[in-house]
Short mmCIF file of C-alpha atoms in Angstrom, two decimals:
data_model
loop_
_atom_site.label_atom_id
_atom_site.label_comp_id
_atom_site.label_asym_id
_atom_site.label_seq_id
_atom_site.Cartn_x
_atom_site.Cartn_y
_atom_site.Cartn_z
CA MET A 1 -8.50 -29.70 38.99
CA ASN A 2 -8.96 -30.11 42.72
CA ALA A 3 -5.75 -31.16 44.61
CA THR A 4 -7.51 -32.17 47.74
CA PRO A 5 -7.02 -35.98 48.34
CA PRO A 6 -9.75 -38.37 48.05
CA LEU A 7 -9.46 -39.54 51.71
CA VAL A 8 -7.35 -37.97 54.43
CA TRP A 9 -6.85 -38.34 58.08
CA ASP A 10 -7.11 -34.88 59.90
CA GLU A 11 -4.78 -35.12 62.91
CA GLY A 12 -6.73 -32.18 64.40
CA LEU A 13 -10.22 -33.50 64.63
CA GLU A 14 -8.77 -37.30 64.86
CA CYS A 15 -11.02 -38.17 62.07
CA TRP A 16 -11.22 -39.21 57.97
CA VAL A 17 -12.18 -36.87 55.32
CA VAL A 18 -13.85 -38.12 52.19
CA ALA A 19 -13.30 -35.22 49.80
CA ASP A 20 -13.94 -37.24 46.63
CA PRO A 21 -17.67 -37.04 45.41
CA ARG A 22 -17.82 -40.81 44.00
CA LEU A 23 -16.34 -41.56 46.87
CA ALA A 24 -18.54 -40.22 49.00
CA ARG A 25 -21.35 -41.67 47.79
CA GLN A 26 -19.49 -44.79 48.32
CA VAL A 27 -19.67 -44.36 52.09
CA LEU A 28 -22.92 -42.89 52.57
CA ASN A 29 -24.58 -46.12 51.13
CA HIS A 30 -22.17 -48.64 52.15
CA PRO A 31 -23.11 -50.88 55.61
CA GLY A 32 -19.42 -50.80 56.55
CA PHE A 33 -19.93 -46.94 57.80
CA THR A 34 -22.57 -46.45 60.24
CA SER A 35 -24.35 -43.56 61.28
CA GLY A 36 -23.98 -42.85 65.34
CA THR A 37 -21.79 -40.21 65.03
CA PHE A 38 -23.07 -38.09 67.77
CA GLU A 39 -22.17 -40.85 70.13
CA ARG A 40 -18.22 -41.20 68.78
CA SER A 41 -17.97 -37.54 68.56
CA PHE A 42 -19.50 -37.40 72.50
CA GLN A 43 -16.33 -39.72 73.08
CA LEU A 44 -13.80 -37.85 70.77
CA TYR A 45 -14.64 -34.16 71.62
CA MET A 46 -16.31 -34.19 75.27
CA THR A 47 -14.42 -34.90 78.25
CA GLU A 48 -16.13 -37.62 80.77
CA ALA A 49 -17.72 -35.15 83.10
CA ALA A 50 -18.75 -33.28 80.17
CA ARG A 51 -20.90 -36.39 79.23
CA GLU A 52 -21.94 -36.74 82.91
CA GLU A 53 -23.19 -33.33 83.39
CA TYR A 54 -24.91 -33.22 80.29
CA ARG A 55 -26.04 -36.45 79.65
CA GLU A 56 -29.73 -35.56 79.20
CA LEU A 57 -28.78 -33.38 76.04
CA THR A 58 -26.45 -36.21 74.66
CA GLU A 59 -29.40 -38.85 75.00
CA PHE A 60 -31.77 -36.33 73.50
CA LEU A 61 -29.29 -36.26 70.45
CA ARG A 62 -28.88 -40.22 70.36
CA LEU A 63 -32.38 -40.62 69.80
CA TRP A 64 -32.50 -38.55 66.53
CA PHE A 65 -33.25 -41.44 63.71
CA VAL A 66 -30.66 -39.96 61.65
CA GLN A 67 -28.22 -41.48 63.98
CA THR A 68 -29.57 -45.23 63.45
CA ASP A 69 -29.12 -47.63 60.71
CA ALA A 70 -31.32 -50.38 59.29
CA PRO A 71 -33.64 -51.99 60.24
CA GLU A 72 -34.08 -49.48 63.21
CA HIS A 73 -33.62 -46.35 60.76
CA THR A 74 -36.14 -47.68 58.59
CA ALA A 75 -38.41 -48.32 60.56
CA LEU A 76 -38.43 -44.91 62.31
CA ARG A 77 -38.35 -42.95 59.31
CA ARG A 78 -41.19 -44.63 57.72
CA PRO A 79 -43.94 -42.49 59.63
CA VAL A 80 -41.84 -39.05 58.92
CA GLN A 81 -41.60 -39.93 55.14
CA ARG A 82 -45.48 -40.61 55.25
CA VAL A 83 -46.01 -37.06 56.87
CA MET A 84 -43.42 -35.45 54.47
CA SER A 85 -44.70 -37.16 51.39
CA ALA A 86 -44.86 -35.20 47.99
CA SER A 87 -48.53 -35.20 48.31
CA TYR A 88 -48.48 -33.17 51.94
CA VAL A 89 -45.68 -30.95 50.17
CA ARG A 90 -47.73 -30.10 47.18
CA SER A 91 -50.64 -29.28 49.71
CA LEU A 92 -48.44 -26.95 51.75
CA ALA A 93 -47.76 -24.36 48.42
CA PRO A 94 -50.63 -22.19 49.25
CA ARG A 95 -49.87 -21.50 52.69
CA VAL A 96 -46.08 -21.11 51.49
CA GLU A 97 -47.05 -18.31 49.35
CA GLU A 98 -48.95 -16.84 51.89
CA ILE A 99 -45.89 -16.95 54.64
CA THR A 100 -43.60 -15.95 51.61
CA GLU A 101 -45.91 -12.64 51.15
CA GLU A 102 -46.06 -11.75 55.03
CA CYS A 103 -42.15 -11.89 54.97
CA LEU A 104 -41.71 -9.82 51.94
CA ASP A 105 -44.22 -7.05 53.51
CA ALA A 106 -42.18 -7.29 56.64
CA LEU A 107 -38.72 -7.23 54.46
CA ALA A 108 -40.29 -3.79 52.42
CA ALA A 109 -41.12 -2.23 56.34
CA SER A 110 -37.83 -2.67 57.60
CA PRO A 111 -34.73 -0.35 55.55
CA PRO A 112 -31.98 -1.58 55.72
CA TYR A 113 -33.63 -4.54 53.70
CA ASP A 114 -31.61 -7.30 55.27
CA VAL A 115 -32.98 -10.56 53.88
CA VAL A 116 -31.72 -13.08 55.91
CA PRO A 117 -33.48 -12.16 59.26
CA ALA A 118 -36.70 -11.13 57.40
CA VAL A 119 -37.06 -13.59 54.83
CA ALA A 120 -34.74 -16.80 54.99
CA ASP A 121 -35.42 -17.09 58.72
CA GLY A 122 -38.91 -15.71 58.42
CA ILE A 123 -40.18 -18.11 55.38
CA SER A 124 -37.95 -21.30 56.75
CA GLY A 125 -39.25 -20.32 60.31
CA LYS A 126 -42.67 -20.15 59.85
CA VAL A 127 -43.27 -23.02 57.49
CA MET A 128 -41.47 -25.68 60.08
CA ALA A 129 -43.83 -23.79 63.16
CA HIS A 130 -46.47 -24.57 60.49
CA VAL A 131 -45.52 -28.29 59.79
CA VAL A 132 -44.74 -29.09 63.46
CA GLY A 133 -47.70 -27.03 64.78
CA VAL A 134 -45.45 -24.94 67.25
CA ALA A 135 -46.30 -21.35 68.59
CA GLU A 136 -42.73 -19.84 68.46
CA PRO A 137 -41.76 -17.24 66.30
CA PRO A 138 -38.94 -17.59 63.55
CA GLY A 139 -36.38 -16.17 66.04
CA THR A 140 -36.82 -18.22 68.75
CA LEU A 141 -36.65 -21.24 66.69
CA HIS A 142 -33.69 -20.41 64.89
CA ARG A 143 -32.24 -19.56 68.01
CA TRP A 144 -32.51 -23.49 68.58
CA ALA A 145 -31.19 -24.43 65.55
CA ARG A 146 -28.10 -22.36 65.87
CA THR A 147 -27.25 -23.01 69.38
CA LEU A 148 -27.56 -26.80 68.31
CA SER A 149 -25.72 -26.58 65.36
CA LEU A 150 -22.90 -24.78 67.35
CA PHE A 151 -22.94 -27.52 69.88
CA ILE A 152 -22.83 -30.27 67.02
CA GLY A 153 -20.01 -28.36 65.19
CA ALA A 154 -17.68 -28.17 68.45
CA MET A 155 -18.76 -30.46 71.27
CA TYR A 156 -15.58 -29.42 73.29
CA ARG A 157 -16.51 -25.99 74.08
CA LYS A 158 -18.48 -26.35 77.96
CA ASP A 159 -20.75 -23.02 76.90
CA HIS A 160 -21.66 -24.88 73.50
CA ALA A 161 -23.23 -27.64 75.58
CA ALA A 162 -25.21 -25.20 78.49
CA GLU A 163 -27.07 -23.03 75.65
CA ALA A 164 -27.70 -26.35 73.84
CA HIS A 165 -28.93 -27.94 77.08
CA ARG A 166 -31.04 -24.83 77.45
CA THR A 167 -32.37 -25.14 74.22
CA MET A 168 -33.15 -28.84 74.63
CA VAL A 169 -35.29 -27.93 77.45
CA GLU A 170 -37.46 -25.07 75.80
CA MET A 171 -37.62 -27.50 72.50
CA THR A 172 -38.91 -29.98 74.29
CA GLU A 173 -41.34 -27.91 76.26
CA ALA A 174 -42.84 -26.35 73.20
CA LEU A 175 -42.75 -30.08 71.18
CA SER A 176 -45.12 -31.45 73.96
CA ARG A 177 -47.96 -28.80 72.96
CA ALA A 178 -47.37 -29.08 69.03
CA ASP A 179 -49.68 -30.79 66.92
CA ALA A 180 -47.85 -33.05 64.85
CA PRO A 181 -45.91 -35.26 67.55
CA ARG A 182 -49.43 -36.05 68.50
CA SER A 183 -49.93 -38.63 66.07
CA PHE A 184 -46.57 -40.07 67.18
CA PRO A 185 -46.02 -42.96 69.92
CA GLN A 186 -46.61 -41.42 73.23
CA GLU A 187 -47.68 -44.68 75.29
CA THR A 188 -44.46 -44.88 77.33
CA PRO A 189 -41.44 -42.52 78.46
CA GLU A 190 -39.57 -44.17 75.95
CA ASP A 191 -42.02 -43.78 73.39
CA ARG A 192 -42.60 -40.04 74.29
CA ALA A 193 -39.01 -39.08 74.51
CA ARG A 194 -38.06 -40.79 71.10
CA THR A 195 -41.02 -39.02 69.75
CA THR A 196 -39.80 -35.74 70.87
CA ALA A 197 -36.70 -36.40 69.39
CA THR A 198 -38.12 -37.33 65.89
CA TRP A 199 -39.79 -33.70 65.97
CA ALA A 200 -36.81 -31.99 67.30
CA MET A 201 -34.71 -33.15 64.80
CA ASN A 202 -37.11 -32.64 62.14
CA LEU A 203 -37.79 -28.96 63.08
CA PHE A 204 -33.85 -28.67 63.56
CA GLY A 205 -33.37 -29.82 59.71
CA GLY A 206 -35.86 -27.72 58.02
CA LEU A 207 -34.44 -24.32 59.64
CA GLU A 208 -30.65 -23.21 59.03
CA THR A 209 -30.20 -25.25 55.94
CA THR A 210 -33.23 -24.02 54.36
CA SER A 211 -32.67 -20.57 55.80
CA SER A 212 -29.53 -20.63 54.02
CA LEU A 213 -30.69 -21.90 50.61
CA LEU A 214 -33.33 -19.31 50.70
CA ALA A 215 -30.58 -16.49 51.49
CA SER A 216 -28.06 -17.61 48.55
CA THR A 217 -31.00 -17.86 46.28
CA VAL A 218 -31.61 -14.21 46.17
CA MET A 219 -27.91 -13.50 46.42
CA ASP A 220 -27.25 -15.27 43.50
CA VAL A 221 -30.38 -14.45 41.32
CA LEU A 222 -29.42 -10.86 41.61
CA GLY A 223 -25.79 -11.46 40.28
CA GLU A 224 -27.37 -13.37 37.28
CA PRO A 225 -29.13 -10.83 35.08
CA VAL A 226 -30.43 -13.44 32.10
CA VAL A 227 -32.06 -15.73 35.28
CA TRP A 228 -33.52 -12.85 36.83
CA ASP A 229 -35.08 -11.60 33.71
CA ALA A 230 -36.52 -15.55 32.68
CA VAL A 231 -37.87 -15.26 36.35
CA ARG A 232 -39.16 -11.74 36.43
CA ALA A 233 -40.72 -12.84 32.81
CA GLY A 234 -42.48 -15.87 34.43
CA GLN A 235 -40.52 -18.67 32.36
CA PRO A 236 -41.66 -22.40 33.39
CA GLY A 237 -39.51 -23.66 35.11
CA ALA A 238 -36.76 -21.03 35.51
CA ALA A 239 -37.09 -20.41 39.50
CA GLU A 240 -36.79 -24.43 39.74
CA GLU A 241 -33.88 -25.03 37.82
CA PHE A 242 -31.90 -22.25 38.95
CA VAL A 243 -32.43 -23.71 42.77
CA GLU A 244 -30.82 -26.72 41.69
CA ARG A 245 -28.00 -24.46 40.39
CA VAL A 246 -27.80 -22.83 43.65
CA LEU A 247 -27.86 -26.03 45.76
CA ARG A 248 -24.86 -27.23 43.62
CA ARG A 249 -23.25 -24.00 43.92
CA ARG A 250 -23.56 -23.15 47.47
CA PRO A 251 -24.56 -26.26 49.56
CA PRO A 252 -25.51 -25.33 52.96
CA LEU A 253 -24.69 -28.25 54.55
CA ARG A 254 -21.00 -29.00 53.77
CA HIS A 255 -19.92 -32.22 55.75
CA LEU A 256 -22.22 -35.47 56.82
CA GLY A 257 -20.64 -37.83 59.18
CA ARG A 258 -20.33 -41.60 59.92
CA VAL A 259 -18.26 -43.96 61.82
CA VAL A 260 -16.04 -47.06 60.66
CA ALA A 261 -18.18 -50.18 61.23
CA TYR A 262 -15.09 -52.47 61.13
CA ASP A 263 -11.51 -52.16 60.12
CA GLN A 264 -11.27 -52.29 56.29
CA GLU A 265 -9.45 -50.30 53.63
CA LEU A 266 -10.89 -47.52 51.41
CA ALA A 267 -8.82 -45.52 49.01
CA GLY A 268 -5.66 -47.34 49.59
CA GLU A 269 -5.93 -46.42 53.29
CA SER A 270 -6.24 -48.52 56.18
CA MET A 271 -9.69 -47.52 58.39
CA ARG A 272 -10.15 -48.76 61.87
CA GLU A 273 -13.68 -49.78 63.57
CA GLY A 274 -14.61 -46.81 65.44
CA ASP A 275 -12.75 -43.90 63.63
CA LEU A 276 -14.83 -40.91 62.45
CA VAL A 277 -15.33 -40.06 59.13
CA LEU A 278 -16.62 -36.75 57.83
CA VAL A 279 -17.85 -37.13 54.37
CA SER A 280 -17.75 -33.66 52.20
CA LEU A 281 -20.87 -32.75 50.30
CA THR A 282 -18.73 -29.83 48.47
CA GLY A 283 -15.29 -32.15 46.99
CA GLU A 284 -13.18 -30.23 49.34
CA GLY A 285 -11.57 -30.66 52.62
CA LEU A 286 -12.55 -29.30 55.90
CA LEU A 287 -11.41 -25.75 55.38
CA ASP A 288 -11.74 -25.22 51.85
CA GLY A 289 -13.90 -22.50 50.27
CA ALA A 290 -14.86 -20.15 52.58
CA GLY A 291 -18.31 -18.67 51.88
CA GLY A 292 -19.83 -21.46 49.97
CA SER A 293 -18.25 -23.74 47.70
CA ALA A 294 -19.57 -25.90 44.82
CA CYS A 295 -21.04 -29.25 45.50
CA PRO A 296 -19.92 -31.65 42.80
CA VAL A 297 -22.35 -33.55 40.54
CA THR A 298 -21.44 -37.46 40.56
CA GLY A 299 -23.48 -38.67 37.31
CA ASP A 300 -26.97 -36.63 37.15
CA GLN A 301 -27.28 -36.20 41.22
CA HIS A 302 -25.31 -33.83 43.56
CA LEU A 303 -24.80 -34.67 46.95
CA ILE A 304 -26.65 -31.71 48.93
CA PHE A 305 -29.77 -33.90 50.49
CA GLY A 306 -27.20 -36.74 51.36
CA PHE A 307 -27.50 -40.28 49.48
CA GLY A 308 -28.90 -43.54 50.11
CA PRO A 309 -30.85 -44.75 52.70
CA HIS A 310 -30.36 -41.09 54.80
CA TYR A 311 -31.62 -38.97 51.79
CA CYS A 312 -32.85 -36.24 53.16
CA VAL A 313 -36.83 -36.22 54.11
CA GLY A 314 -37.59 -32.59 53.95
CA ALA A 315 -35.43 -32.00 50.40
CA PRO A 316 -39.10 -31.51 48.82
CA LEU A 317 -40.10 -28.77 50.92
CA ALA A 318 -36.93 -26.88 51.06
CA ARG A 319 -37.18 -26.92 47.11
CA LEU A 320 -40.64 -25.75 47.51
CA GLU A 321 -39.92 -22.71 49.43
CA ALA A 322 -36.96 -21.61 47.47
CA ALA A 323 -38.90 -21.47 44.18
CA VAL A 324 -41.80 -19.85 45.36
CA LEU A 325 -39.52 -17.17 47.29
CA LEU A 326 -37.76 -16.80 44.11
CA ARG A 327 -40.97 -16.13 42.13
CA ARG A 328 -42.97 -14.03 44.65
CA PHE A 329 -39.38 -11.94 45.10
CA ALA A 330 -39.17 -11.25 41.45
CA ALA A 331 -42.90 -10.01 40.98
CA ARG A 332 -42.79 -8.06 44.22
CA PHE A 333 -39.34 -6.38 43.47
CA PRO A 334 -38.58 -6.64 40.01
CA ASP A 335 -35.92 -3.70 40.10
CA ALA A 336 -34.21 -5.33 43.11
CA ARG A 337 -30.50 -5.61 43.54
CA LEU A 338 -27.69 -6.38 45.73
CA ALA A 339 -26.74 -3.21 48.15
CA ALA A 340 -23.14 -1.97 48.17
CA LYS A 341 -22.77 -3.42 51.56
CA SER A 342 -20.93 -6.98 51.37
CA PRO A 343 -23.00 -10.26 52.20
CA GLU A 344 -22.09 -11.74 55.91
CA TRP A 345 -21.48 -15.23 56.19
CA GLY A 346 -21.73 -17.10 59.47
CA PRO A 347 -18.68 -18.76 60.90
CA ASN A 348 -19.84 -22.46 61.30
CA LEU A 349 -17.71 -24.87 59.55
CA SER A 350 -20.22 -27.42 58.87
CA TYR A 351 -23.41 -25.30 58.00
CA VAL A 352 -22.44 -22.72 55.74
CA GLY A 353 -25.11 -19.64 55.52
CA LEU A 354 -25.15 -15.55 55.85
CA ASP A 355 -25.94 -13.90 58.71
CA HIS A 356 -26.69 -10.62 56.43
CA LEU A 357 -27.62 -10.03 53.02
CA TYR A 358 -28.57 -6.45 52.11
CA VAL A 359 -30.55 -5.45 49.27
CA GLU A 360 -31.75 -2.15 47.63
CA LEU A 361 -35.70 -3.26 46.62
CA GLY A 362 -36.00 -0.49 43.67
CA VAL A 363 -39.17 0.62 45.33
#
């Protein structure tokens, strides 16, 4: 039985941590908890001087629509939902197949065979470059995403803020030339700033967590002979079913943030307006379960893509990429196995993923 309290105050981070999955669903779908966590984190973890020096960066992040609530969030999310519709994602399948084959070619050509840069970063980067219409290679896109994730996870570090600011400038320049933002509002400086932030957020959201899912899928399937046999045999639904298991077992994102909207009680604790809340997607505390932690299922739904009005718009695309990779990897390298060298996990406490995953291809 999990000994982690359902709700606990973390003195070091000055925030509440919600560990119980049912309580997590309540917080994520309740108007008493707002989404403007970046603003509160800027206040808690950045000095006044740093906030002033990096004002352009903090304003850029405030404009991400995941930092808003209804009705503003509903209005800003709607056009992105149309772009990322189920029919659009289905239409991407042939391109995802092509990209996957290109990345498997790159893997086979570059011993020792490290799945993370060649395949996980390669597929997620090329797919998002296609969706957004930017020309930058996967290595650049993932450098941007990792830099921003480091800043979001440790805003008190000035070096992270400086790197994130440079990344913001590079992303803004790239997005000014991109295809997808052109169909979004551009009439005023405010429109352009919001559109750029929206597509920067979409780009960011489709990189690190998807790469983590892709690498974990390969690692886990090579450790489960029965599933591996089913995928190699082309058993209908085997790949999709296993991807869901990986999502529950190794959620790439461990926490979502919220802010207490007004004084209230929850699970017997008194919460004050403005308190920061970290909602665990793994059912554990902040430092539990290094190297990936299982995501509990409440009812028939896990929480890895969030819950309620902020449910991830990119979830169908991430699932598609992982299932395609699993099928194509099995077809290309049916005798693949994990290499003797252990997988290496990244250091970020919120964005959990592999830095390196070495395999033997059996070819």
